[in-house]
PDB file of C-alpha atoms in Angstrom:
ATOM      1  CA  UNK K   5      -2.994 -20.989 -19.894  1.00 38.00           C
ATOM      2  CA  UNK K   6      -6.406 -20.091 -18.437  1.00 43.00           C
ATOM      3  CA  UNK K   7      -6.210 -23.516 -16.491  1.00 44.00           C
ATOM      4  CA  UNK K   8      -2.931 -22.170 -14.634  1.00 45.00           C
ATOM      5  CA  UNK K   9      -4.585 -18.792 -13.418  1.00 47.00           C
ATOM      6  CA  UNK K  10      -7.040 -18.437 -10.113  1.00 51.00           C
ATOM      7  CA  UNK K  11      -9.517 -15.434  -9.805  1.00 55.00           C
ATOM      8  CA  UNK K  12      -9.662 -13.955  -6.520  1.00 59.00           C
ATOM      9  CA  UNK K  13     -11.999 -11.199  -5.655  1.00 54.00           C
ATOM     10  CA  UNK K  14      -9.509  -8.469  -3.883  1.00 59.00           C
ATOM     11  CA  UNK K  15     -11.277  -5.718  -1.587  1.00 55.00           C
ATOM     12  CA  UNK K  16     -10.927  -2.827  -3.916  1.00 60.00           C
ATOM     13  CA  UNK K  17     -13.265   0.098  -3.570  1.00 63.00           C
ATOM     14  CA  UNK K  18     -14.256  -0.446  -7.335  1.00 69.00           C
ATOM     15  CA  UNK K  19     -14.801  -4.199  -6.651  1.00 68.00           C
ATOM     16  CA  UNK K  20     -12.375  -4.905  -9.339  1.00 71.00           C
ATOM     17  CA  UNK K  21     -11.456  -8.733 -10.123  1.00 70.00           C
ATOM     18  CA  UNK K  22      -8.032  -9.510 -10.275  1.00 68.00           C
ATOM     19  CA  UNK K  23      -6.787 -12.459 -12.331  1.00 70.00           C
ATOM     20  CA  UNK K  24      -3.624 -13.722 -10.404  1.00 74.00           C
ATOM     21  CA  UNK K  25      -1.587 -16.796 -10.996  1.00 75.00           C
ATOM     22  CA  UNK K  26      -1.107 -19.160  -8.014  1.00 74.00           C
ATOM     23  CA  UNK K  27       2.228 -18.931  -8.097  1.00 79.00           C
ATOM     24  CA  UNK K  28       2.080 -15.069  -7.480  1.00 83.00           C
ATOM     25  CA  UNK K  29       3.225 -13.408  -4.320  1.00 87.00           C
ATOM     26  CA  UNK K  30       0.573 -10.722  -2.935  1.00 87.00           C
ATOM     27  CA  UNK K  31       2.215  -8.058  -1.178  1.00 89.00           C
ATOM     28  CA  UNK K  32       0.315  -5.336   1.136  1.00 86.00           C
ATOM     29  CA  UNK K  33       1.879  -2.174   2.101  1.00 89.00           C
ATOM     30  CA  UNK K  34       0.633   0.314   4.689  1.00 88.00           C
ATOM     31  CA  UNK K  35       2.743   3.086   6.808  1.00 87.00           C
ATOM     32  CA  UNK K  36       2.622   4.838   9.962  1.00 85.00           C
ATOM     33  CA  UNK K  37       3.577   8.336  10.965  1.00 84.00           C
ATOM     34  CA  UNK K  38       4.876  10.702   8.552  1.00 81.00           C
ATOM     35  CA  UNK K  39       8.061  10.288   6.176  1.00 79.00           C
ATOM     36  CA  UNK K  40       9.779  13.346   7.012  1.00 81.00           C
ATOM     37  CA  UNK K  41       9.409  12.537  10.964  1.00 82.00           C
ATOM     38  CA  UNK K  42       8.253  16.229  11.359  1.00 82.00           C
ATOM     39  CA  UNK K  43       5.434  15.345  13.660  1.00 82.00           C
ATOM     40  CA  UNK K  44       6.755  16.244  17.234  1.00 83.00           C
ATOM     41  CA  UNK K  45       3.961  14.159  18.785  1.00 83.00           C
ATOM     42  CA  UNK K  46       4.723  10.912  16.780  1.00 83.00           C
ATOM     43  CA  UNK K  47       8.502  11.013  15.627  1.00 85.00           C
ATOM     44  CA  UNK K  48       8.500   8.103  13.914  1.00 87.00           C
ATOM     45  CA  UNK K  49       7.765   6.361  10.410  1.00 88.00           C
ATOM     46  CA  UNK K  50       6.910   2.864   9.895  1.00 89.00           C
ATOM     47  CA  UNK K  51       6.348   0.534   6.965  1.00 89.00           C
ATOM     48  CA  UNK K  52       4.560  -2.743   7.013  1.00 90.00           C
ATOM     49  CA  UNK K  53       4.050  -5.582   4.563  1.00 91.00           C
ATOM     50  CA  UNK K  54       2.227  -8.499   4.721  1.00 89.00           C
ATOM     51  CA  UNK K  55       3.064 -11.592   2.315  1.00 91.00           C
ATOM     52  CA  UNK K  56       1.020 -14.141   1.267  1.00 90.00           C
ATOM     53  CA  UNK K  57      -0.334 -16.848  -1.481  1.00 88.00           C
ATOM     54  CA  UNK K  58      -3.224 -15.742  -3.401  1.00 82.00           C
ATOM     55  CA  UNK K  59      -4.702 -19.274  -2.549  1.00 81.00           C
ATOM     56  CA  UNK K  60      -5.080 -18.201   1.015  1.00 86.00           C
ATOM     57  CA  UNK K  61      -7.149 -15.332   0.325  1.00 80.00           C
ATOM     58  CA  UNK K  62     -10.262 -16.854   1.227  1.00 82.00           C
ATOM     59  CA  UNK K  63      -8.910 -18.228   4.696  1.00 88.00           C
ATOM     60  CA  UNK K  64      -7.386 -15.016   5.304  1.00 87.00           C
ATOM     61  CA  UNK K  65     -10.689 -12.855   4.697  1.00 85.00           C
ATOM     62  CA  UNK K  66     -12.848 -15.183   6.874  1.00 90.00           C
ATOM     63  CA  UNK K  67      -9.814 -14.659  10.043  1.00 91.00           C
ATOM     64  CA  UNK K  68     -10.076 -10.770   9.323  1.00 89.00           C
ATOM     65  CA  UNK K  69     -13.644 -10.456   9.341  1.00 90.00           C
ATOM     66  CA  UNK K  70     -14.015 -12.747  12.467  1.00 92.00           C
ATOM     67  CA  UNK K  71     -11.301 -10.559  14.321  1.00 91.00           C
ATOM     68  CA  UNK K  72     -13.041  -7.098  13.220  1.00 90.00           C
ATOM     69  CA  UNK K  73     -16.397  -8.550  14.375  1.00 91.00           C
ATOM     70  CA  UNK K  74     -15.013  -9.566  17.579  1.00 90.00           C
ATOM     71  CA  UNK K  75     -13.200  -6.215  18.205  1.00 88.00           C
ATOM     72  CA  UNK K  76     -15.520  -3.733  16.676  1.00 85.00           C
ATOM     73  CA  UNK K  77     -18.819  -5.662  16.604  1.00 85.00           C
ATOM     74  CA  UNK K  78     -19.232  -5.541  12.940  1.00 85.00           C
ATOM     75  CA  UNK K  79     -16.960  -7.745  10.348  1.00 82.00           C
ATOM     76  CA  UNK K  80     -16.998  -4.652   7.637  1.00 79.00           C
ATOM     77  CA  UNK K  81     -16.042  -2.295  10.226  1.00 72.00           C
ATOM     78  CA  UNK K  82     -13.074  -0.023   9.368  1.00 73.00           C
ATOM     79  CA  UNK K  83     -10.169  -1.197  11.486  1.00 72.00           C
ATOM     80  CA  UNK K  84      -7.665   1.529  12.633  1.00 72.00           C
ATOM     81  CA  UNK K  85      -5.471   0.865  15.802  1.00 71.00           C
ATOM     82  CA  UNK K  86      -6.112   4.534  16.800  1.00 69.00           C
ATOM     83  CA  UNK K  87      -9.803   3.791  17.172  1.00 70.00           C
ATOM     84  CA  UNK K  88      -9.354   0.676  19.303  1.00 72.00           C
ATOM     85  CA  UNK K  89      -9.353   2.341  22.572  1.00 76.00           C
ATOM     86  CA  UNK K  90      -9.284   0.460  25.829  1.00 84.00           C
ATOM     87  CA  UNK K  91      -9.708  -3.155  24.728  1.00 86.00           C
ATOM     88  CA  UNK K  92     -11.166  -5.995  26.905  1.00 90.00           C
ATOM     89  CA  UNK K  93      -8.869  -9.138  27.241  1.00 93.00           C
ATOM     90  CA  UNK K  94     -11.013 -11.096  24.820  1.00 92.00           C
ATOM     91  CA  UNK K  95     -10.576  -8.338  22.075  1.00 90.00           C
ATOM     92  CA  UNK K  96      -6.732  -8.156  22.686  1.00 91.00           C
ATOM     93  CA  UNK K  97      -6.716 -11.933  22.275  1.00 94.00           C
ATOM     94  CA  UNK K  98      -8.740 -11.835  19.237  1.00 92.00           C
ATOM     95  CA  UNK K  99      -6.588  -9.276  17.468  1.00 90.00           C
ATOM     96  CA  UNK K 100      -3.195 -11.517  18.959  1.00 92.00           C
ATOM     97  CA  UNK K 101      -4.838 -14.594  17.369  1.00 93.00           C
ATOM     98  CA  UNK K 102      -5.392 -13.183  13.959  1.00 91.00           C
ATOM     99  CA  UNK K 103      -1.771 -12.019  13.744  1.00 88.00           C
ATOM    100  CA  UNK K 104      -0.305 -15.446  15.203  1.00 90.00           C
ATOM    101  CA  UNK K 105      -2.543 -17.929  13.023  1.00 91.00           C
ATOM    102  CA  UNK K 106      -3.353 -15.911   9.896  1.00 86.00           C
ATOM    103  CA  UNK K 107      -2.238 -17.136   6.931  1.00 88.00           C
ATOM    104  CA  UNK K 108       0.334 -14.612   5.912  1.00 89.00           C
ATOM    105  CA  UNK K 109       4.299 -13.629   6.627  1.00 90.00           C
ATOM    106  CA  UNK K 110       4.755 -10.058   8.019  1.00 88.00           C
ATOM    107  CA  UNK K 111       7.424  -7.650   7.528  1.00 88.00           C
ATOM    108  CA  UNK K 112       7.999  -4.349   9.193  1.00 87.00           C
ATOM    109  CA  UNK K 113      10.747  -1.510   9.786  1.00 86.00           C
ATOM    110  CA  UNK K 114      10.485   1.562  12.027  1.00 86.00           C
ATOM    111  CA  UNK K 115      12.864   4.480  12.066  1.00 85.00           C
ATOM    112  CA  UNK K 116      12.405   7.491  14.484  1.00 85.00           C
ATOM    113  CA  UNK K 117      13.704  11.105  14.625  1.00 78.00           C
ATOM    114  CA  UNK K 118      16.742   9.823  16.662  1.00 81.00           C
ATOM    115  CA  UNK K 119      17.793   7.111  13.879  1.00 79.00           C
ATOM    116  CA  UNK K 120      20.896   7.679  12.107  1.00 73.00           C
ATOM    117  CA  UNK K 121      21.932   5.581   9.236  1.00 66.00           C
ATOM    118  CA  UNK K 122      25.336   5.029   8.040  1.00 64.00           C
ATOM    119  CA  UNK K 123      24.896   3.952   4.351  1.00 56.00           C
ATOM    120  CA  UNK K 124      27.925   1.626   4.666  1.00 60.00           C
ATOM    121  CA  UNK K 125      25.799  -0.124   7.552  1.00 59.00           C
ATOM    122  CA  UNK K 126      22.254   0.632   7.217  1.00 54.00           C
ATOM    123  CA  UNK K 127      20.706  -2.488   8.431  1.00 56.00           C
ATOM    124  CA  UNK K 128      22.285  -2.447  11.785  1.00 52.00           C
ATOM    125  CA  UNK K 129      20.939   0.930  12.405  1.00 47.00           C
ATOM    126  CA  UNK K 130      17.099   0.482  11.651  1.00 50.00           C
ATOM    127  CA  UNK K 131      14.645  -1.174  13.516  1.00 45.00           C
ATOM    128  CA  UNK K 132      13.620  -4.590  11.348  1.00 45.00           C
ATOM    129  CA  UNK K 133      11.337  -7.290  12.198  1.00 41.00           C
ATOM    130  CA  UNK K 134      10.966 -10.354  10.108  1.00 41.00           C
ATOM    131  CA  UNK K 135       8.270 -12.712  11.596  1.00 37.00           C
ATOM    132  CA  UNK K 136       7.001 -16.158  11.271  1.00 35.00           C
TER     133      UNK K 136
END
């Protein structure tokens, strides 16, 4: 059984090592906005998912650190879009290259304060992007 498992180091704050089957699908989620859509300055709620195979962890980590170094000047710098400010063309290309070439798939959905969802036809009333 142990031969069927691959150990990868996840970037957990506590440094915990997870033992994950190579047949697993890793799903990472992040959200933006407030789920009640009550911020008048940002009346949007979005959810993004990244999906990847555990076998791609090292390749993805290298690509992520390279992009952070090129954009923020340090590969271990926390990365928040709000902190990016006005990027130079080379920095924009670095971010675009990461999302274009990195070994993961992306799924995102967003709604605004004006979105009306018909429970009988919800998918046509939500903004849904599936890439790759």
